[in-house]
PDB file of N, CA, C and O in Angstrom:
ATOM      1  N   UNK P 709     -37.327   3.554   4.588  1.00 83.00           N
ATOM      2  CA  UNK P 709     -35.556   3.021   5.110  1.00 83.00           C
ATOM      3  C   UNK P 709     -35.333   2.324   3.680  1.00 83.00           C
ATOM      4  O   UNK P 709     -35.951   1.505   3.196  1.00 83.00           O
ATOM      5  N   UNK P 710     -33.424   3.559   3.372  1.00 95.00           N
ATOM      6  CA  UNK P 710     -32.723   2.412   2.365  1.00 95.00           C
ATOM      7  C   UNK P 710     -31.924   2.508   3.114  1.00 95.00           C
ATOM      8  O   UNK P 710     -30.809   3.457   3.395  1.00 95.00           O
ATOM      9  N   UNK P 711     -31.437   0.937   2.411  1.00 97.00           N
ATOM     10  CA  UNK P 711     -30.212   0.801   3.080  1.00 97.00           C
ATOM     11  C   UNK P 711     -29.226   0.011   1.623  1.00 97.00           C
ATOM     12  O   UNK P 711     -29.766  -0.276   0.970  1.00 97.00           O
ATOM     13  N   UNK P 712     -28.107   0.622   1.684  1.00 96.00           N
ATOM     14  CA  UNK P 712     -27.240   1.055   0.493  1.00 96.00           C
ATOM     15  C   UNK P 712     -25.907   0.682   1.400  1.00 96.00           C
ATOM     16  O   UNK P 712     -25.223   0.744   2.274  1.00 96.00           O
ATOM     17  N   UNK P 713     -25.010   0.157   0.083  1.00 96.00           N
ATOM     18  CA  UNK P 713     -23.793  -0.081   0.393  1.00 96.00           C
ATOM     19  C   UNK P 713     -23.142   0.828  -0.447  1.00 96.00           C
ATOM     20  O   UNK P 713     -23.729   0.785  -2.535  1.00 96.00           O
ATOM     21  N   UNK P 714     -22.241   1.155  -0.290  1.00 95.00           N
ATOM     22  CA  UNK P 714     -20.588   1.851  -1.056  1.00 95.00           C
ATOM     23  C   UNK P 714     -19.495   0.994  -1.129  1.00 95.00           C
ATOM     24  O   UNK P 714     -19.206   0.164  -0.114  1.00 95.00           O
ATOM     25  N   UNK P 715     -18.908   1.195  -2.564  1.00 96.00           N
ATOM     26  CA  UNK P 715     -17.441   0.065  -3.004  1.00 96.00           C
ATOM     27  C   UNK P 715     -15.965   1.090  -2.730  1.00 96.00           C
ATOM     28  O   UNK P 715     -16.750   2.094  -3.381  1.00 96.00           O
ATOM     29  N   UNK P 716     -15.403   0.526  -1.560  1.00 96.00           N
ATOM     30  CA  UNK P 716     -14.358   1.690  -1.810  1.00 96.00           C
ATOM     31  C   UNK P 716     -12.770   0.161  -2.195  1.00 96.00           C
ATOM     32  O   UNK P 716     -13.330  -0.616  -1.775  1.00 96.00           O
ATOM     33  N   UNK P 717     -11.790   0.865  -3.178  1.00 94.00           N
ATOM     34  CA  UNK P 717     -10.463   0.724  -3.467  1.00 94.00           C
ATOM     35  C   UNK P 717      -9.683   0.802  -2.430  1.00 94.00           C
ATOM     36  O   UNK P 717      -9.807   1.456  -1.012  1.00 94.00           O
ATOM     37  N   UNK P 718      -8.668   0.237  -2.603  1.00 92.00           N
ATOM     38  CA  UNK P 718      -7.362  -0.117  -1.949  1.00 92.00           C
ATOM     39  C   UNK P 718      -7.292   1.652  -1.558  1.00 92.00           C
ATOM     40  O   UNK P 718      -6.195   2.196  -0.057  1.00 92.00           O
ATOM     41  N   UNK P 719      -7.245   2.317  -2.128  1.00 94.00           N
ATOM     42  CA  UNK P 719      -7.148   3.603  -1.744  1.00 94.00           C
ATOM     43  C   UNK P 719      -8.140   4.694  -1.648  1.00 94.00           C
ATOM     44  O   UNK P 719      -7.734   6.043  -1.539  1.00 94.00           O
ATOM     45  N   UNK P 720      -9.274   3.914  -0.839  1.00 92.00           N
ATOM     46  CA  UNK P 720     -10.638   4.835  -0.638  1.00 92.00           C
ATOM     47  C   UNK P 720     -11.376   5.136  -1.927  1.00 92.00           C
ATOM     48  O   UNK P 720     -12.618   6.277  -0.944  1.00 92.00           O
ATOM     49  N   UNK P 721     -10.878   4.980  -3.170  1.00 90.00           N
ATOM     50  CA  UNK P 721     -12.022   5.845  -4.364  1.00 90.00           C
ATOM     51  C   UNK P 721     -13.092   5.038  -4.153  1.00 90.00           C
ATOM     52  O   UNK P 721     -13.176   3.352  -4.095  1.00 90.00           O
ATOM     53  N   UNK P 722     -14.071   5.728  -4.641  1.00 91.00           N
ATOM     54  CA  UNK P 722     -15.610   5.216  -5.113  1.00 91.00           C
ATOM     55  C   UNK P 722     -15.463   4.338  -6.182  1.00 91.00           C
ATOM     56  O   UNK P 722     -14.873   4.879  -7.075  1.00 91.00           O
ATOM     57  N   UNK P 723     -15.826   3.180  -6.248  1.00 88.00           N
ATOM     58  CA  UNK P 723     -16.385   2.232  -7.368  1.00 88.00           C
ATOM     59  C   UNK P 723     -17.529   1.788  -7.999  1.00 88.00           C
ATOM     60  O   UNK P 723     -17.732   1.684  -9.061  1.00 88.00           O
ATOM     61  N   UNK P 724     -18.308   3.068  -7.721  1.00 78.00           N
ATOM     62  CA  UNK P 724     -19.653   3.219  -7.979  1.00 78.00           C
ATOM     63  C   UNK P 724     -19.794   2.886  -9.967  1.00 78.00           C
ATOM     64  O   UNK P 724     -20.430   2.334 -10.245  1.00 78.00           O
ATOM     65  N   UNK P 725     -18.928   3.302 -10.589  1.00 74.00           N
ATOM     66  CA  UNK P 725     -19.092   3.330 -11.401  1.00 74.00           C
ATOM     67  C   UNK P 725     -18.356   2.332 -12.211  1.00 74.00           C
ATOM     68  O   UNK P 725     -18.729   2.069 -13.243  1.00 74.00           O
ATOM     69  N   UNK P 726     -18.279   1.157 -11.480  1.00 76.00           N
ATOM     70  CA  UNK P 726     -17.577  -0.216 -12.464  1.00 76.00           C
ATOM     71  C   UNK P 726     -18.548  -0.108 -12.466  1.00 76.00           C
ATOM     72  O   UNK P 726     -18.276  -2.336 -12.505  1.00 76.00           O
ATOM     73  N   UNK P 727     -19.358  -0.494 -12.394  1.00 80.00           N
ATOM     74  CA  UNK P 727     -20.936  -1.440 -12.796  1.00 80.00           C
ATOM     75  C   UNK P 727     -20.868  -2.672 -11.677  1.00 80.00           C
ATOM     76  O   UNK P 727     -21.167  -3.623 -12.082  1.00 80.00           O
ATOM     77  N   UNK P 728     -20.569  -1.882 -10.335  1.00 84.00           N
ATOM     78  CA  UNK P 728     -20.583  -3.390  -9.145  1.00 84.00           C
ATOM     79  C   UNK P 728     -21.911  -2.782  -8.925  1.00 84.00           C
ATOM     80  O   UNK P 728     -23.364  -1.856  -9.753  1.00 84.00           O
ATOM     81  N   UNK P 729     -22.667  -4.233  -8.407  1.00 83.00           N
ATOM     82  CA  UNK P 729     -24.066  -3.850  -8.167  1.00 83.00           C
ATOM     83  C   UNK P 729     -24.506  -2.970  -7.008  1.00 83.00           C
ATOM     84  O   UNK P 729     -23.993  -2.368  -6.094  1.00 83.00           O
ATOM     85  N   UNK P 730     -25.345  -2.119  -7.937  1.00 85.00           N
ATOM     86  CA  UNK P 730     -26.535  -1.075  -7.222  1.00 85.00           C
ATOM     87  C   UNK P 730     -27.425  -1.018  -6.293  1.00 85.00           C
ATOM     88  O   UNK P 730     -28.641  -0.716  -6.465  1.00 85.00           O
ATOM     89  N   UNK P 731     -28.020  -2.374  -5.194  1.00 88.00           N
ATOM     90  CA  UNK P 731     -29.120  -3.185  -4.775  1.00 88.00           C
ATOM     91  C   UNK P 731     -28.885  -1.557  -3.216  1.00 88.00           C
ATOM     92  O   UNK P 731     -28.638  -0.853  -3.082  1.00 88.00           O
ATOM     93  N   UNK P 732     -30.478  -1.849  -3.685  1.00 95.00           N
ATOM     94  CA  UNK P 732     -30.894  -0.943  -2.156  1.00 95.00           C
ATOM     95  C   UNK P 732     -32.043  -2.129  -1.497  1.00 95.00           C
ATOM     96  O   UNK P 732     -32.537  -2.686  -2.094  1.00 95.00           O
ATOM     97  N   UNK P 733     -32.044  -1.972   0.440  1.00 97.00           N
ATOM     98  CA  UNK P 733     -32.338  -3.198   0.637  1.00 97.00           C
ATOM     99  C   UNK P 733     -33.542  -2.339   1.709  1.00 97.00           C
ATOM    100  O   UNK P 733     -32.806  -0.991   2.180  1.00 97.00           O
ATOM    101  N   UNK P 734     -34.778  -2.826   2.055  1.00 97.00           N
ATOM    102  CA  UNK P 734     -35.274  -2.296   2.712  1.00 97.00           C
ATOM    103  C   UNK P 734     -35.363  -1.915   4.229  1.00 97.00           C
ATOM    104  O   UNK P 734     -35.535  -1.468   4.876  1.00 97.00           O
ATOM    105  N   UNK P 735     -33.938  -3.184   4.908  1.00 97.00           N
ATOM    106  CA  UNK P 735     -33.969  -3.400   6.242  1.00 97.00           C
ATOM    107  C   UNK P 735     -32.461  -3.556   6.475  1.00 97.00           C
ATOM    108  O   UNK P 735     -31.669  -3.946   5.179  1.00 97.00           O
ATOM    109  N   UNK P 736     -31.701  -3.509   7.583  1.00 97.00           N
ATOM    110  CA  UNK P 736     -30.257  -3.683   7.891  1.00 97.00           C
ATOM    111  C   UNK P 736     -30.388  -4.882   7.057  1.00 97.00           C
ATOM    112  O   UNK P 736     -29.342  -5.744   7.006  1.00 97.00           O
ATOM    113  N   UNK P 737     -30.556  -6.224   8.032  1.00 97.00           N
ATOM    114  CA  UNK P 737     -30.354  -7.332   8.247  1.00 97.00           C
ATOM    115  C   UNK P 737     -30.475  -7.869   6.603  1.00 97.00           C
ATOM    116  O   UNK P 737     -30.016  -8.424   6.021  1.00 97.00           O
ATOM    117  N   UNK P 738     -31.374  -7.655   5.550  1.00 97.00           N
ATOM    118  CA  UNK P 738     -31.381  -8.542   3.941  1.00 97.00           C
ATOM    119  C   UNK P 738     -30.028  -7.462   3.396  1.00 97.00           C
ATOM    120  O   UNK P 738     -29.355  -8.186   2.812  1.00 97.00           O
ATOM    121  N   UNK P 739     -29.266  -6.284   3.575  1.00 97.00           N
ATOM    122  CA  UNK P 739     -28.722  -5.707   3.491  1.00 97.00           C
ATOM    123  C   UNK P 739     -27.145  -6.370   3.682  1.00 97.00           C
ATOM    124  O   UNK P 739     -26.471  -6.558   2.496  1.00 97.00           O
ATOM    125  N   UNK P 740     -26.997  -6.806   4.972  1.00 97.00           N
ATOM    126  CA  UNK P 740     -26.373  -8.022   5.243  1.00 97.00           C
ATOM    127  C   UNK P 740     -26.451  -8.835   4.618  1.00 97.00           C
ATOM    128  O   UNK P 740     -24.867  -9.587   4.551  1.00 97.00           O
ATOM    129  N   UNK P 741     -26.911 -10.232   4.218  1.00 97.00           N
ATOM    130  CA  UNK P 741     -27.533 -10.911   3.861  1.00 97.00           C
ATOM    131  C   UNK P 741     -27.308 -10.723   2.155  1.00 97.00           C
ATOM    132  O   UNK P 741     -26.520 -11.825   1.996  1.00 97.00           O
ATOM    133  N   UNK P 742     -27.335  -9.793   1.618  1.00 97.00           N
ATOM    134  CA  UNK P 742     -26.750  -9.527   0.257  1.00 97.00           C
ATOM    135  C   UNK P 742     -25.435  -9.619   0.146  1.00 97.00           C
ATOM    136  O   UNK P 742     -24.853 -10.674  -0.647  1.00 97.00           O
ATOM    137  N   UNK P 743     -24.722  -8.935   1.383  1.00 96.00           N
ATOM    138  CA  UNK P 743     -22.954  -8.903   0.947  1.00 96.00           C
ATOM    139  C   UNK P 743     -22.441 -10.371   2.083  1.00 96.00           C
ATOM    140  O   UNK P 743     -21.110 -10.770   0.323  1.00 96.00           O
ATOM    141  N   UNK P 744     -23.132 -10.716   2.058  1.00 96.00           N
ATOM    142  CA  UNK P 744     -22.441 -11.851   2.770  1.00 96.00           C
ATOM    143  C   UNK P 744     -22.451 -13.296   1.790  1.00 96.00           C
ATOM    144  O   UNK P 744     -21.676 -13.895   1.111  1.00 96.00           O
ATOM    145  N   UNK P 745     -23.347 -13.245   0.776  1.00 96.00           N
ATOM    146  CA  UNK P 745     -24.101 -13.942  -0.472  1.00 96.00           C
ATOM    147  C   UNK P 745     -23.203 -13.188  -1.668  1.00 96.00           C
ATOM    148  O   UNK P 745     -22.381 -14.456  -2.343  1.00 96.00           O
ATOM    149  N   UNK P 746     -22.708 -11.941  -0.993  1.00 94.00           N
ATOM    150  CA  UNK P 746     -21.922 -11.433  -2.473  1.00 94.00           C
ATOM    151  C   UNK P 746     -20.095 -10.874  -2.639  1.00 94.00           C
ATOM    152  O   UNK P 746     -19.773 -10.362  -3.508  1.00 94.00           O
ATOM    153  N   UNK P 747     -20.056 -10.830  -1.424  1.00 94.00           N
ATOM    154  CA  UNK P 747     -18.874  -9.971  -0.824  1.00 94.00           C
ATOM    155  C   UNK P 747     -17.389 -11.132  -1.637  1.00 94.00           C
ATOM    156  O   UNK P 747     -16.592 -10.019  -2.379  1.00 94.00           O
ATOM    157  N   UNK P 748     -17.634 -12.068  -1.931  1.00 93.00           N
ATOM    158  CA  UNK P 748     -16.442 -12.835  -2.795  1.00 93.00           C
ATOM    159  C   UNK P 748     -16.151 -11.860  -3.716  1.00 93.00           C
ATOM    160  O   UNK P 748     -15.411 -11.501  -4.582  1.00 93.00           O
ATOM    161  N   UNK P 749     -17.586 -11.819  -5.065  1.00 92.00           N
ATOM    162  CA  UNK P 749     -17.173 -11.416  -5.922  1.00 92.00           C
ATOM    163  C   UNK P 749     -17.155  -9.878  -6.357  1.00 92.00           C
ATOM    164  O   UNK P 749     -16.279  -9.671  -6.904  1.00 92.00           O
ATOM    165  N   UNK P 750     -17.001  -8.886  -5.041  1.00 93.00           N
ATOM    166  CA  UNK P 750     -17.200  -7.944  -4.923  1.00 93.00           C
ATOM    167  C   UNK P 750     -15.654  -7.360  -5.209  1.00 93.00           C
ATOM    168  O   UNK P 750     -14.716  -6.665  -5.370  1.00 93.00           O
ATOM    169  N   UNK P 751     -14.868  -8.273  -4.165  1.00 93.00           N
ATOM    170  CA  UNK P 751     -13.668  -8.395  -3.826  1.00 93.00           C
ATOM    171  C   UNK P 751     -13.022  -8.778  -5.036  1.00 93.00           C
ATOM    172  O   UNK P 751     -11.996  -7.899  -5.089  1.00 93.00           O
ATOM    173  N   UNK P 752     -12.919 -10.040  -5.622  1.00 91.00           N
ATOM    174  CA  UNK P 752     -12.360 -10.431  -7.147  1.00 91.00           C
ATOM    175  C   UNK P 752     -12.506  -8.952  -7.912  1.00 91.00           C
ATOM    176  O   UNK P 752     -11.803  -8.959  -8.799  1.00 91.00           O
ATOM    177  N   UNK P 753     -13.546  -7.691  -8.206  1.00 90.00           N
ATOM    178  CA  UNK P 753     -13.622  -6.886  -8.282  1.00 90.00           C
ATOM    179  C   UNK P 753     -12.848  -5.505  -8.138  1.00 90.00           C
ATOM    180  O   UNK P 753     -13.584  -4.442  -8.420  1.00 90.00           O
ATOM    181  N   UNK P 754     -11.802  -5.811  -7.251  1.00 92.00           N
ATOM    182  CA  UNK P 754     -11.152  -4.949  -6.270  1.00 92.00           C
ATOM    183  C   UNK P 754     -11.692  -4.066  -5.148  1.00 92.00           C
ATOM    184  O   UNK P 754     -11.281  -3.572  -4.788  1.00 92.00           O
ATOM    185  N   UNK P 755     -12.813  -4.290  -4.909  1.00 95.00           N
ATOM    186  CA  UNK P 755     -13.621  -3.966  -3.700  1.00 95.00           C
ATOM    187  C   UNK P 755     -12.822  -4.528  -2.265  1.00 95.00           C
ATOM    188  O   UNK P 755     -12.362  -5.458  -1.962  1.00 95.00           O
ATOM    189  N   UNK P 756     -12.289  -3.308  -1.548  1.00 96.00           N
ATOM    190  CA  UNK P 756     -11.478  -3.730  -0.491  1.00 96.00           C
ATOM    191  C   UNK P 756     -12.360  -3.340   1.235  1.00 96.00           C
ATOM    192  O   UNK P 756     -12.384  -3.961   2.034  1.00 96.00           O
ATOM    193  N   UNK P 757     -13.121  -2.287   0.834  1.00 97.00           N
ATOM    194  CA  UNK P 757     -13.933  -1.992   2.018  1.00 97.00           C
ATOM    195  C   UNK P 757     -14.689  -1.634   1.334  1.00 97.00           C
ATOM    196  O   UNK P 757     -15.882  -0.905   0.432  1.00 97.00           O
ATOM    197  N   UNK P 758     -16.388  -1.729   2.574  1.00 97.00           N
ATOM    198  CA  UNK P 758     -17.200  -1.547   2.066  1.00 97.00           C
ATOM    199  C   UNK P 758     -18.058  -0.386   2.838  1.00 97.00           C
ATOM    200  O   UNK P 758     -17.826  -1.120   4.208  1.00 97.00           O
ATOM    201  N   UNK P 759     -19.273   0.153   3.028  1.00 97.00           N
ATOM    202  CA  UNK P 759     -19.519   1.078   4.161  1.00 97.00           C
ATOM    203  C   UNK P 759     -21.523   0.485   3.560  1.00 97.00           C
ATOM    204  O   UNK P 759     -21.614   0.737   2.705  1.00 97.00           O
ATOM    205  N   UNK P 760     -21.541   0.958   4.803  1.00 97.00           N
ATOM    206  CA  UNK P 760     -23.518   0.613   4.482  1.00 97.00           C
ATOM    207  C   UNK P 760     -24.196   1.966   5.774  1.00 97.00           C
ATOM    208  O   UNK P 760     -23.577   2.253   6.068  1.00 97.00           O
ATOM    209  N   UNK P 761     -24.769   1.959   4.484  1.00 97.00           N
ATOM    210  CA  UNK P 761     -25.692   3.721   4.830  1.00 97.00           C
ATOM    211  C   UNK P 761     -27.062   3.512   4.665  1.00 97.00           C
ATOM    212  O   UNK P 761     -27.402   2.822   4.208  1.00 97.00           O
ATOM    213  N   UNK P 762     -27.605   3.998   5.592  1.00 97.00           N
ATOM    214  CA  UNK P 762     -29.360   4.823   5.311  1.00 97.00           C
ATOM    215  C   UNK P 762     -29.480   5.701   5.816  1.00 97.00           C
ATOM    216  O   UNK P 762     -29.817   6.280   6.456  1.00 97.00           O
ATOM    217  N   UNK P 763     -30.479   5.387   3.987  1.00 94.00           N
ATOM    218  CA  UNK P 763     -31.071   6.841   3.349  1.00 94.00           C
ATOM    219  C   UNK P 763     -29.350   8.194   3.621  1.00 94.00           C
ATOM    220  O   UNK P 763     -29.436   9.451   4.491  1.00 94.00           O
ATOM    221  N   UNK P 764     -28.500   7.632   3.864  1.00 90.00           N
ATOM    222  CA  UNK P 764     -27.350   8.698   3.318  1.00 90.00           C
ATOM    223  C   UNK P 764     -26.738   8.428   4.618  1.00 90.00           C
ATOM    224  O   UNK P 764     -25.535   9.066   4.059  1.00 90.00           O
ATOM    225  N   UNK P 765     -27.123   8.016   5.903  1.00 96.00           N
ATOM    226  CA  UNK P 765     -26.023   8.125   6.794  1.00 96.00           C
ATOM    227  C   UNK P 765     -25.677   7.195   6.445  1.00 96.00           C
ATOM    228  O   UNK P 765     -26.242   5.753   7.139  1.00 96.00           O
ATOM    229  N   UNK P 766     -23.874   6.768   7.458  1.00 96.00           N
ATOM    230  CA  UNK P 766     -23.008   5.831   7.836  1.00 96.00           C
ATOM    231  C   UNK P 766     -23.451   5.555   8.644  1.00 96.00           C
ATOM    232  O   UNK P 766     -23.205   5.953   9.472  1.00 96.00           O
ATOM    233  N   UNK P 767     -23.605   3.730   8.707  1.00 97.00           N
ATOM    234  CA  UNK P 767     -24.260   3.001   9.909  1.00 97.00           C
ATOM    235  C   UNK P 767     -22.756   2.432   9.395  1.00 97.00           C
ATOM    236  O   UNK P 767     -22.032   2.778  11.729  1.00 97.00           O
ATOM    237  N   UNK P 768     -21.700   2.118   9.117  1.00 97.00           N
ATOM    238  CA  UNK P 768     -20.431   1.468   9.885  1.00 97.00           C
ATOM    239  C   UNK P 768     -19.421   0.781   8.529  1.00 97.00           C
ATOM    240  O   UNK P 768     -20.282   0.968   6.971  1.00 97.00           O
ATOM    241  N   UNK P 769     -18.260   0.751   8.871  1.00 97.00           N
ATOM    242  CA  UNK P 769     -17.267   0.557   6.945  1.00 97.00           C
ATOM    243  C   UNK P 769     -16.859  -0.748   7.488  1.00 97.00           C
ATOM    244  O   UNK P 769     -16.683  -0.985   8.627  1.00 97.00           O
ATOM    245  N   UNK P 770     -16.659  -1.367   6.398  1.00 96.00           N
ATOM    246  CA  UNK P 770     -16.147  -3.117   6.911  1.00 96.00           C
ATOM    247  C   UNK P 770     -14.896  -3.360   6.108  1.00 96.00           C
ATOM    248  O   UNK P 770     -15.290  -2.987   4.393  1.00 96.00           O
ATOM    249  N   UNK P 771     -13.987  -4.063   6.679  1.00 97.00           N
ATOM    250  CA  UNK P 771     -13.228  -4.571   4.965  1.00 97.00           C
ATOM    251  C   UNK P 771     -13.726  -6.205   4.480  1.00 97.00           C
ATOM    252  O   UNK P 771     -14.153  -6.516   5.100  1.00 97.00           O
ATOM    253  N   UNK P 772     -13.240  -5.815   3.347  1.00 95.00           N
ATOM    254  CA  UNK P 772     -13.184  -7.400   2.739  1.00 95.00           C
ATOM    255  C   UNK P 772     -12.222  -8.049   2.353  1.00 95.00           C
ATOM    256  O   UNK P 772     -12.041  -9.133   1.738  1.00 95.00           O
ATOM    257  N   UNK P 773     -10.712  -7.348   3.250  1.00 91.00           N
ATOM    258  CA  UNK P 773      -9.245  -7.946   3.244  1.00 91.00           C
ATOM    259  C   UNK P 773      -9.676  -9.692   4.154  1.00 91.00           C
ATOM    260  O   UNK P 773     -10.467  -9.197   4.972  1.00 91.00           O
ATOM    261  N   UNK P 774      -8.752 -10.414   3.180  1.00 84.00           N
ATOM    262  CA  UNK P 774      -8.528 -11.375   4.619  1.00 84.00           C
ATOM    263  C   UNK P 774      -8.065 -10.988   5.840  1.00 84.00           C
ATOM    264  O   UNK P 774      -6.894 -10.105   5.643  1.00 84.00           O
ATOM    265  N   UNK P 775      -8.071 -11.037   6.754  1.00 82.00           N
ATOM    266  CA  UNK P 775      -7.627 -11.186   8.360  1.00 82.00           C
ATOM    267  C   UNK P 775      -6.127 -12.661   8.832  1.00 82.00           C
ATOM    268  O   UNK P 775      -6.569 -13.985   7.946  1.00 82.00           O
ATOM    269  N   UNK P 776      -5.618 -12.276   9.361  1.00 72.00           N
ATOM    270  CA  UNK P 776      -3.758 -13.055   9.345  1.00 72.00           C
ATOM    271  C   UNK P 776      -2.790 -12.441   8.782  1.00 72.00           C
ATOM    272  O   UNK P 776      -2.327 -12.798   8.560  1.00 72.00           O
TER     273      UNK P 776
END
């Protein structure tokens, strides 16, 4: 199993071609821990939503935008 993040901008466009990390993880927990450590850098790079996938199947989408 491979867990990966996809990065989306405000228009929903994939930001994969913009030099953002293309990490692959062996567990969901590892992927989520990595995001917890790196979300701010991604947000500063224009990422507003991330999509976690397992072997190409979407697990969930999460916003990186502040709430409130």
